[in-house]
Short mmCIF file of C-alpha atoms in Angstrom, two decimals:
data_model
loop_
_atom_site.label_atom_id
_atom_site.label_comp_id
_atom_site.label_asym_id
_atom_site.label_seq_id
_atom_site.Cartn_x
_atom_site.Cartn_y
_atom_site.Cartn_z
CA MET K 1 -14.42 -56.68 -45.15
CA TYR K 2 -14.03 -60.34 -45.87
CA VAL K 3 -13.92 -61.02 -49.51
CA ALA K 4 -14.09 -64.81 -50.30
CA ASP K 5 -11.57 -66.16 -53.06
CA SER K 6 -12.84 -65.95 -56.29
CA ARG K 7 -13.73 -69.17 -58.29
CA GLY K 8 -15.24 -67.94 -61.01
CA THR K 9 -13.67 -67.22 -64.94
CA PRO K 10 -11.53 -65.03 -63.91
CA ALA K 11 -11.37 -61.32 -65.50
CA PRO K 12 -8.45 -60.48 -67.85
CA ALA K 13 -6.47 -58.72 -65.51
CA VAL K 14 -6.93 -57.00 -61.99
CA THR K 15 -8.34 -53.66 -61.57
CA PRO K 16 -8.08 -51.17 -59.18
CA GLU K 17 -10.49 -52.09 -56.84
CA PRO K 18 -13.63 -49.86 -56.48
CA SER K 19 -12.69 -47.87 -53.21
CA ALA K 20 -9.38 -46.95 -54.76
CA VAL K 21 -10.86 -45.45 -57.60
CA ALA K 22 -14.01 -43.87 -56.31
CA PRO K 23 -15.59 -42.67 -59.53
CA GLY K 24 -17.74 -40.20 -57.74
CA THR K 25 -14.90 -38.80 -55.49
CA SER K 26 -15.29 -34.86 -56.27
CA PRO K 27 -11.84 -33.51 -58.00
CA GLY K 28 -11.19 -31.56 -54.63
CA ARG K 29 -10.89 -34.70 -52.44
CA ARG K 30 -8.86 -37.88 -52.39
CA ALA K 31 -10.42 -41.34 -53.00
CA ALA K 32 -10.50 -43.76 -50.28
CA LEU K 33 -7.85 -46.03 -49.57
CA ALA K 34 -8.98 -49.75 -50.97
CA PRO K 35 -9.64 -51.92 -48.36
CA THR K 36 -6.73 -54.31 -49.31
CA VAL K 37 -4.38 -51.03 -48.55
CA LEU K 38 -5.75 -51.05 -45.09
CA ALA K 39 -6.12 -54.84 -44.61
CA LEU K 40 -2.38 -55.37 -45.61
CA GLY K 41 -0.82 -52.80 -44.17
CA THR K 42 -2.85 -54.08 -40.11
CA VAL K 43 -1.35 -57.87 -41.00
CA SER K 44 2.25 -56.13 -41.60
CA LEU K 45 1.71 -54.02 -38.34
CA ILE K 46 1.23 -57.12 -36.22
CA THR K 47 3.62 -59.13 -38.02
CA ASP K 48 6.21 -56.22 -37.14
CA VAL K 49 5.27 -56.62 -33.56
CA SER K 50 6.14 -59.93 -33.95
CA SER K 51 9.28 -59.69 -35.44
CA GLU K 52 10.52 -56.56 -33.72
CA MET K 53 10.15 -58.11 -30.13
CA VAL K 54 12.43 -60.99 -31.17
CA THR K 55 15.01 -58.81 -33.20
CA ALA K 56 14.84 -56.25 -30.03
CA VAL K 57 16.45 -59.03 -28.07
CA LEU K 58 17.84 -61.82 -29.86
CA PRO K 59 21.34 -59.98 -30.02
CA LEU K 60 21.32 -60.17 -26.18
CA TYR K 61 19.69 -63.43 -26.04
CA LEU K 62 22.06 -64.70 -28.60
CA VAL K 63 25.71 -63.38 -27.07
CA ALA K 64 24.72 -63.09 -23.23
CA GLY K 65 22.42 -65.35 -22.76
CA LEU K 66 23.38 -68.96 -24.95
CA GLY K 67 27.13 -67.58 -24.96
CA LEU K 68 27.52 -66.94 -28.66
CA SER K 69 30.75 -65.52 -29.65
CA PRO K 70 30.61 -62.40 -32.11
CA LEU K 71 31.59 -64.22 -34.62
CA GLY K 72 28.83 -66.48 -34.34
CA PHE K 73 26.59 -63.68 -33.88
CA GLY K 74 28.12 -61.88 -37.36
CA LEU K 75 27.37 -65.08 -39.61
CA LEU K 76 23.86 -65.49 -38.26
CA ASP K 77 22.88 -61.77 -39.33
CA GLY K 78 24.31 -62.33 -42.71
CA LEU K 79 21.92 -65.22 -42.67
CA TYR K 80 19.46 -63.46 -41.15
CA ASN K 81 19.60 -60.86 -43.84
CA GLY K 82 21.17 -62.48 -47.03
CA VAL K 83 18.66 -65.37 -46.84
CA SER K 84 15.41 -63.07 -47.67
CA ALA K 85 16.92 -61.26 -50.35
CA LEU K 86 17.42 -64.41 -52.63
CA VAL K 87 14.04 -65.85 -51.99
CA ARG K 88 12.35 -62.72 -52.77
CA LEU K 89 12.33 -63.81 -56.83
CA THR K 90 10.94 -67.17 -55.74
CA GLY K 91 7.65 -65.57 -54.02
CA GLY K 92 7.72 -62.68 -56.74
CA HIS K 93 7.86 -65.25 -59.42
CA LEU K 94 5.26 -68.19 -57.77
CA GLY K 95 2.79 -65.63 -57.18
CA ASP K 96 2.86 -64.10 -60.83
CA ARG K 97 2.79 -67.74 -62.28
CA PHE K 98 -0.26 -69.13 -60.16
CA GLY K 99 -2.20 -65.91 -59.79
CA ARG K 100 -2.12 -66.53 -56.11
CA HIS K 101 -0.14 -63.26 -54.44
CA LYS K 102 -2.52 -63.88 -51.36
CA ALA K 103 -1.49 -67.23 -50.93
CA LEU K 104 2.26 -67.03 -51.61
CA ALA K 105 2.38 -63.99 -49.17
CA GLY K 106 0.07 -66.38 -46.30
CA THR K 107 2.37 -68.85 -47.15
CA GLY K 108 5.39 -66.48 -46.13
CA TYR K 109 3.75 -64.86 -42.78
CA GLY K 110 3.24 -68.26 -41.48
CA LEU K 111 6.62 -69.46 -42.09
CA SER K 112 7.62 -66.62 -40.19
CA ALA K 113 5.24 -67.42 -37.21
CA LEU K 114 5.95 -70.96 -37.10
CA CYS K 115 9.47 -69.83 -36.34
CA LYS K 116 8.86 -67.60 -32.95
CA PRO K 117 7.87 -70.90 -30.71
CA LEU K 118 11.15 -72.94 -32.88
CA LEU K 119 13.72 -70.39 -30.78
CA LEU K 120 12.20 -71.81 -27.85
CA LEU K 121 14.05 -74.92 -28.75
CA ALA K 122 17.23 -74.16 -30.50
CA HIS K 123 19.96 -73.64 -28.00
CA THR K 124 22.96 -74.14 -30.71
CA LEU K 125 24.14 -72.31 -33.78
CA PRO K 126 23.19 -74.90 -36.43
CA ALA K 127 19.89 -74.96 -34.91
CA ILE K 128 19.55 -70.96 -34.65
CA GLY K 129 20.29 -71.12 -37.78
CA ALA K 130 18.23 -72.95 -39.37
CA VAL K 131 15.68 -71.11 -37.64
CA LEU K 132 16.49 -68.00 -38.39
CA ALA K 133 16.87 -68.72 -42.19
CA LEU K 134 13.36 -70.40 -41.83
CA ASP K 135 12.24 -66.99 -40.94
CA ARG K 136 14.07 -65.02 -43.45
CA THR K 137 12.38 -67.50 -45.93
CA GLY K 138 8.94 -66.35 -44.97
CA LYS K 139 9.39 -62.71 -45.13
CA GLY K 140 11.62 -63.56 -48.69
CA LEU K 141 8.56 -65.23 -50.10
CA ARG K 142 5.97 -62.91 -48.48
CA THR K 143 7.23 -59.67 -49.86
CA ALA K 144 6.84 -58.93 -53.71
CA PRO K 145 3.76 -60.65 -53.39
CA ARG K 146 2.00 -58.16 -51.02
CA ASP K 147 3.67 -55.21 -52.45
CA ALA K 148 2.20 -56.91 -55.75
CA LEU K 149 -1.58 -56.69 -54.08
CA ILE K 150 -0.93 -53.29 -53.07
CA SER K 151 0.20 -51.58 -56.48
CA LEU K 152 -2.89 -53.91 -57.88
CA ALA K 153 -5.54 -52.79 -55.25
CA ALA K 154 -4.86 -49.02 -55.86
CA ALA K 155 -4.99 -46.78 -58.29
CA PRO K 156 -1.86 -45.59 -61.00
CA GLU K 157 -1.79 -41.76 -59.36
CA ASP K 158 -2.10 -43.15 -55.57
CA ARG K 159 0.25 -45.61 -55.32
CA GLY K 160 2.82 -43.70 -53.76
CA ARG K 161 0.22 -43.37 -51.27
CA ALA K 162 -1.28 -46.48 -50.42
CA PHE K 163 2.49 -47.38 -49.90
CA GLY K 164 3.19 -44.00 -47.75
CA VAL K 165 0.21 -45.84 -45.88
CA HIS K 166 1.44 -49.42 -45.56
CA ARG K 167 4.71 -48.81 -44.86
CA ALA K 168 3.72 -45.96 -42.16
CA MET K 169 1.66 -49.11 -40.20
CA ASP K 170 4.64 -50.98 -40.30
CA THR K 171 6.44 -49.24 -39.55
CA ALA K 172 3.82 -48.69 -35.84
CA GLY K 173 4.67 -52.47 -35.93
CA ALA K 174 8.57 -51.71 -35.46
CA LEU K 175 7.82 -48.90 -32.91
CA ILE K 176 5.43 -51.00 -30.93
CA GLY K 177 7.41 -54.65 -31.24
CA PRO K 178 10.88 -53.38 -29.02
CA ILE K 179 8.77 -51.68 -26.25
CA LEU K 180 6.65 -54.90 -25.59
CA ALA K 181 9.52 -56.49 -25.35
CA PHE K 182 11.12 -54.17 -23.06
CA LEU K 183 8.09 -54.38 -20.66
CA ILE K 184 7.96 -58.43 -20.97
CA LEU K 185 11.79 -58.52 -20.03
CA ARG K 186 11.14 -56.35 -17.37
CA GLY K 187 8.47 -58.12 -15.97
CA ALA K 188 8.59 -61.86 -16.89
CA ALA K 189 10.74 -64.28 -14.37
CA ASP K 190 11.77 -66.55 -17.62
CA GLY K 191 12.26 -63.02 -19.96
CA TYR K 192 13.53 -64.65 -23.24
CA ASP K 193 11.10 -67.53 -23.46
CA ALA K 194 8.36 -64.98 -22.43
CA VAL K 195 9.13 -62.37 -25.17
CA PHE K 196 9.25 -65.64 -28.15
CA THR K 197 6.02 -66.85 -26.44
CA VAL K 198 4.08 -63.80 -26.95
CA SER K 199 6.09 -62.78 -30.13
CA ALA K 200 4.28 -66.21 -31.06
CA CYS K 201 0.97 -65.28 -30.54
CA VAL K 202 1.20 -61.74 -31.98
CA ALA K 203 2.24 -63.74 -36.00
CA VAL K 204 -0.76 -65.59 -35.33
CA LEU K 205 -3.17 -62.98 -34.98
CA GLY K 206 -1.35 -61.40 -38.21
CA VAL K 207 -1.80 -64.45 -40.71
CA LEU K 208 -5.37 -64.99 -39.16
CA VAL K 209 -6.22 -61.11 -40.58
CA LEU K 210 -4.31 -62.04 -43.53
CA VAL K 211 -6.49 -65.01 -44.01
CA LEU K 212 -10.04 -63.35 -42.79
CA PHE K 213 -9.78 -59.60 -44.24
CA VAL K 214 -7.57 -59.36 -47.37
CA PRO K 215 -9.42 -60.17 -50.39
CA GLY K 216 -7.35 -63.26 -52.24
CA ARG K 217 -8.52 -62.85 -56.22
CA ARG K 218 -6.69 -64.58 -59.46
CA THR K 219 -4.84 -62.88 -61.43
CA GLU K 220 -4.98 -64.10 -64.90
CA PRO K 221 -2.40 -62.68 -68.20
CA ALA K 222 -4.20 -60.79 -71.03
CA ALA K 223 -4.23 -62.82 -74.18
CA HIS K 224 -1.91 -61.00 -75.30
CA ALA K 225 0.50 -61.56 -72.28
CA GLU K 226 4.18 -63.21 -72.53
CA PRO K 227 3.33 -66.53 -70.53
CA VAL K 228 5.05 -66.19 -66.66
CA SER K 229 8.13 -67.89 -66.25
CA LEU K 230 11.65 -67.07 -64.59
CA LYS K 231 13.05 -66.16 -68.05
CA ALA K 232 9.88 -63.91 -68.68
CA SER K 233 10.84 -62.42 -65.03
CA PHE K 234 14.21 -61.50 -65.96
CA GLY K 235 13.20 -60.54 -69.53
CA LEU K 236 11.10 -57.20 -67.71
CA LEU K 237 14.74 -56.02 -67.71
CA ARG K 238 14.45 -55.85 -71.46
CA ARG K 239 11.86 -52.64 -69.92
CA ARG K 240 13.94 -49.27 -70.02
CA ASP K 241 12.48 -47.63 -67.17
CA LEU K 242 12.36 -50.91 -64.80
CA ARG K 243 16.39 -51.73 -66.00
CA ARG K 244 16.69 -47.70 -64.74
CA ILE K 245 15.47 -48.50 -61.79
CA GLY K 246 17.02 -51.48 -61.03
CA LEU K 247 20.28 -49.73 -61.94
CA CYS K 248 19.32 -46.99 -59.80
CA ALA K 249 18.57 -48.83 -56.43
CA LEU K 250 21.29 -51.25 -57.44
CA LEU K 251 23.58 -48.23 -57.45
CA LEU K 252 22.56 -46.27 -54.17
CA GLY K 253 22.50 -49.77 -52.13
CA LEU K 254 25.73 -50.14 -52.58
CA CYS K 255 26.26 -46.73 -50.97
CA THR K 256 24.11 -47.01 -48.18
CA VAL K 257 25.94 -47.79 -44.69
CA SER K 258 23.54 -50.30 -42.97
CA ASP K 259 21.57 -48.86 -39.65
CA GLY K 260 23.84 -50.72 -37.44
CA PHE K 261 26.83 -48.89 -38.51
CA VAL K 262 24.87 -45.49 -38.26
CA PHE K 263 23.47 -45.87 -34.89
CA LEU K 264 27.24 -46.83 -33.78
CA LEU K 265 28.50 -44.23 -35.83
CA LEU K 266 26.01 -41.52 -34.04
CA GLN K 267 26.85 -42.92 -30.65
CA ARG K 268 30.88 -42.31 -31.76
CA ALA K 269 29.73 -38.39 -32.40
CA THR K 270 27.87 -37.46 -29.53
CA GLY K 271 28.83 -39.98 -26.72
CA ILE K 272 25.53 -41.70 -25.95
CA SER K 273 25.82 -44.30 -23.26
CA ASP K 274 24.85 -47.95 -23.95
CA ARG K 275 22.10 -47.94 -21.91
CA TRP K 276 20.08 -45.81 -24.14
CA PHE K 277 21.99 -46.88 -27.44
CA ALA K 278 18.97 -49.37 -27.94
CA LEU K 279 16.53 -46.30 -27.94
CA LEU K 280 18.22 -45.53 -31.55
CA PRO K 281 16.18 -47.41 -33.76
CA LEU K 282 12.77 -45.91 -32.35
CA GLY K 283 14.31 -42.23 -33.61
CA THR K 284 14.40 -43.70 -37.04
CA ALA K 285 11.32 -45.49 -36.96
CA ALA K 286 9.48 -42.77 -35.48
CA ALA K 287 10.37 -40.30 -38.14
CA PHE K 288 9.82 -43.04 -40.84
CA PHE K 289 6.19 -43.58 -39.24
CA LEU K 290 5.24 -39.90 -39.26
CA LEU K 291 6.90 -39.33 -42.95
CA ALA K 292 5.95 -42.10 -44.81
CA LEU K 293 2.31 -41.17 -45.37
CA PRO K 294 3.26 -37.56 -46.32
CA LEU K 295 6.32 -38.04 -48.88
CA GLY K 296 4.21 -41.02 -50.47
CA ARG K 297 0.87 -38.36 -51.18
CA LEU K 298 4.12 -35.95 -52.18
CA ALA K 299 5.39 -38.71 -54.59
CA ASP K 300 2.32 -38.56 -56.01
CA ARG K 301 1.68 -35.15 -57.01
CA ILE K 302 5.65 -33.86 -57.95
CA GLY K 303 6.77 -37.52 -58.93
CA ARG K 304 8.26 -40.45 -57.24
CA TRP K 305 11.72 -40.51 -58.72
CA ARG K 306 12.52 -36.70 -57.17
CA VAL K 307 11.06 -37.85 -53.60
CA PHE K 308 13.20 -40.95 -54.08
CA LEU K 309 16.46 -39.22 -54.54
CA GLY K 310 15.73 -36.51 -52.33
CA GLY K 311 15.52 -39.15 -50.05
CA HIS K 312 19.05 -40.13 -50.57
CA LEU K 313 20.02 -36.78 -50.47
CA ALA K 314 18.68 -36.67 -46.82
CA LEU K 315 20.65 -39.53 -46.37
CA LEU K 316 23.74 -37.96 -46.98
CA ALA K 317 22.93 -35.06 -45.08
CA ALA K 318 22.80 -37.46 -42.04
CA TYR K 319 26.16 -38.65 -43.04
CA GLY K 320 27.57 -34.74 -43.22
CA LEU K 321 26.14 -34.38 -39.96
CA LEU K 322 27.43 -37.18 -38.26
CA LEU K 323 31.36 -36.37 -40.00
CA ALA K 324 30.68 -33.19 -38.61
CA GLY K 325 30.13 -33.97 -35.19
CA GLY K 326 32.32 -35.73 -34.74
CA GLN K 327 34.96 -33.63 -35.71
CA HIS K 328 33.72 -30.05 -34.13
CA GLY K 329 32.05 -31.49 -30.79
CA GLN K 330 28.94 -32.74 -29.98
CA HIS K 331 25.83 -30.44 -30.40
CA PRO K 332 22.21 -31.37 -28.55
CA ALA K 333 20.46 -31.73 -31.44
CA LEU K 334 22.69 -34.14 -33.23
CA PRO K 335 21.30 -37.12 -32.86
CA TYR K 336 17.79 -36.06 -33.22
CA ALA K 337 18.58 -34.43 -36.65
CA VAL K 338 20.82 -37.61 -37.92
CA LEU K 339 17.71 -39.44 -37.01
CA LEU K 340 15.26 -37.42 -38.04
CA LEU K 341 16.96 -37.55 -41.70
CA HIS K 342 17.56 -41.50 -41.36
CA GLY K 343 14.22 -41.77 -40.75
CA SER K 344 13.15 -39.29 -43.57
CA PHE K 345 15.23 -41.58 -45.62
CA TYR K 346 12.98 -44.61 -45.21
CA ALA K 347 10.44 -42.66 -45.66
CA ALA K 348 11.23 -41.37 -48.62
CA THR K 349 12.44 -44.54 -50.43
CA ASP K 350 11.26 -47.46 -49.18
CA GLY K 351 7.58 -47.86 -50.41
CA VAL K 352 7.83 -44.70 -53.30
CA LEU K 353 10.20 -47.07 -55.01
CA MET K 354 8.03 -49.88 -54.94
CA ALA K 355 5.56 -47.25 -56.80
CA ALA K 356 7.70 -45.98 -59.41
CA ALA K 357 8.29 -49.53 -59.86
CA ALA K 358 4.93 -50.80 -60.67
CA GLY K 359 4.17 -48.49 -63.20
CA ALA K 360 6.89 -50.20 -65.40
CA VAL K 361 5.97 -53.84 -64.58
CA PRO K 362 2.99 -55.55 -66.44
CA GLU K 363 -0.18 -56.54 -64.03
CA GLU K 364 0.96 -59.98 -65.04
CA HIS K 365 4.31 -59.64 -63.65
CA ARG K 366 4.26 -57.90 -60.71
CA GLY K 367 5.25 -59.66 -58.27
CA GLY K 368 8.19 -60.89 -60.20
CA GLY K 369 9.01 -57.64 -61.62
CA LEU K 370 9.16 -55.42 -57.90
CA ALA K 371 11.21 -58.42 -56.69
CA LEU K 372 13.86 -57.90 -59.42
CA VAL K 373 13.98 -54.57 -57.70
CA GLN K 374 14.22 -55.72 -54.01
CA THR K 375 16.70 -58.30 -54.42
CA GLY K 376 18.95 -56.48 -56.54
CA GLN K 377 18.84 -53.16 -53.59
CA SER K 378 18.72 -55.72 -50.57
CA LEU K 379 22.05 -57.82 -51.89
CA ALA K 380 23.52 -54.30 -52.86
CA ARG K 381 22.70 -53.33 -49.72
CA PHE K 382 24.58 -56.78 -47.68
CA ALA K 383 27.74 -55.89 -49.81
CA ALA K 384 28.44 -52.26 -49.31
CA SER K 385 27.86 -53.22 -45.04
CA LEU K 386 30.86 -56.32 -45.68
CA CYS K 387 32.44 -53.42 -47.17
CA PHE K 388 31.96 -50.04 -44.94
CA GLY K 389 32.94 -53.02 -42.14
CA ALA K 390 36.15 -54.12 -43.71
CA ALA K 391 37.04 -50.23 -44.46
CA TRP K 392 36.23 -49.25 -40.87
CA THR K 393 38.65 -52.08 -39.59
CA VAL K 394 41.40 -51.08 -41.48
CA TRP K 395 40.61 -47.03 -42.09
CA GLY K 396 38.77 -46.22 -39.21
CA ALA K 397 35.11 -44.94 -38.74
CA ARG K 398 35.27 -41.65 -40.15
CA PRO K 399 37.52 -42.07 -43.33
CA ALA K 400 35.00 -45.42 -44.09
CA LEU K 401 32.25 -42.57 -43.48
CA ALA K 402 33.68 -40.05 -45.77
CA GLY K 403 34.19 -42.24 -48.57
CA ALA K 404 30.24 -43.99 -48.55
CA ALA K 405 29.19 -40.42 -48.40
CA ALA K 406 31.33 -39.18 -51.53
CA LEU K 407 29.95 -43.15 -53.31
CA LEU K 408 26.62 -42.20 -52.25
CA ALA K 409 27.04 -38.34 -53.66
CA VAL K 410 28.13 -39.72 -57.17
CA ALA K 411 25.60 -42.25 -57.53
CA ALA K 412 22.55 -39.99 -56.64
CA ALA K 413 24.50 -37.66 -59.41
CA VAL K 414 24.37 -40.63 -61.90
CA CYS K 415 21.14 -41.35 -60.98
CA VAL K 416 19.56 -38.13 -61.93
CA ARG K 417 20.96 -38.73 -65.42
CA LEU K 418 18.93 -42.02 -65.79
CA ARG K 419 15.56 -41.01 -64.36
CA PRO K 420 13.30 -43.19 -65.83
CA ALA K 421 10.95 -41.70 -68.21
CA ASP K 422 7.34 -42.40 -66.05
CA ALA K 423 8.79 -42.05 -62.70
#
């Protein structure tokens, strides 16, 4: 499956891989997925096992193990999520500028792999903050080039399925990582050190799979294409469809309560004990894993924008159940219903948004265009988390959630009117 980097005369633009187009495929059968999609899915699966091993134990390690204050952890958590969003534009732009999406993605995966053993050496807030910032820099660098590779490898009519497969494989890693970390903590004498060491080894394996099995092709813009530059990347917002997609992602992101708050609200509504709290993210991840591919296929068939907005309606329903559960008492099915809806939201929006945005961006600007949408959405969600936390502190959990639900309903109605023509 190894494909060497091409160093000959480049084609004017990258076309979908033959396996994605499958000219001989009969009308009743779906074309096989491109090898690039499956290879990148494998890389993401392995890398997410590594990342989620650390994510699962990091709060306990920092607060209980190193004695970090909740305020210090809050600062690190903000840094952890904010750096990635800001770096994505750089990764997307550099991948387009040099035509080396694989090289940029590999650099990002390599930086994140380097950070895992560094956690063994960092024992102060500044040192840990620097390591986490470097890790998130790696994630930011790799995300847009990786998604550009997926979109360029898949046939346009199959992009929803391609992103669905990738996100399902990625989420499988998110399921395996915490379980593996749990087993290591139970079986190893120096549990945290063992988790970080195993995580580092797994991360290196992911980089090796990327280097060996992901095809690397240099993409060159067509003769009539606008030169790749930061100005040109931001100029993509002049495109009506991309501007509307980005605006809708931003508006809806401003009304999205972060996962941590959702799980805390679910615990309050149902009375789930602290010992089971750590399993709640696995419920969301399991639903995401099971539904990513079916909803990706559905998006290709009925329209990506419908599925994307449908995912936010699922999130709105989850908010409604949380509000009703807290008001009318606990129901045994409430946790399962909320986690199913929460996972459905991610399955219907994460990869589907990228599939929709890819159709509004020319190939030579694919990484930068996707990064614009991703960055706007990430920063909006970061702002939403800050605002929701402040609202919870001032008014309480239920009024804050009711306000978020009302804003999400309004934003979804606005986005119905802003529907892109080709999404």
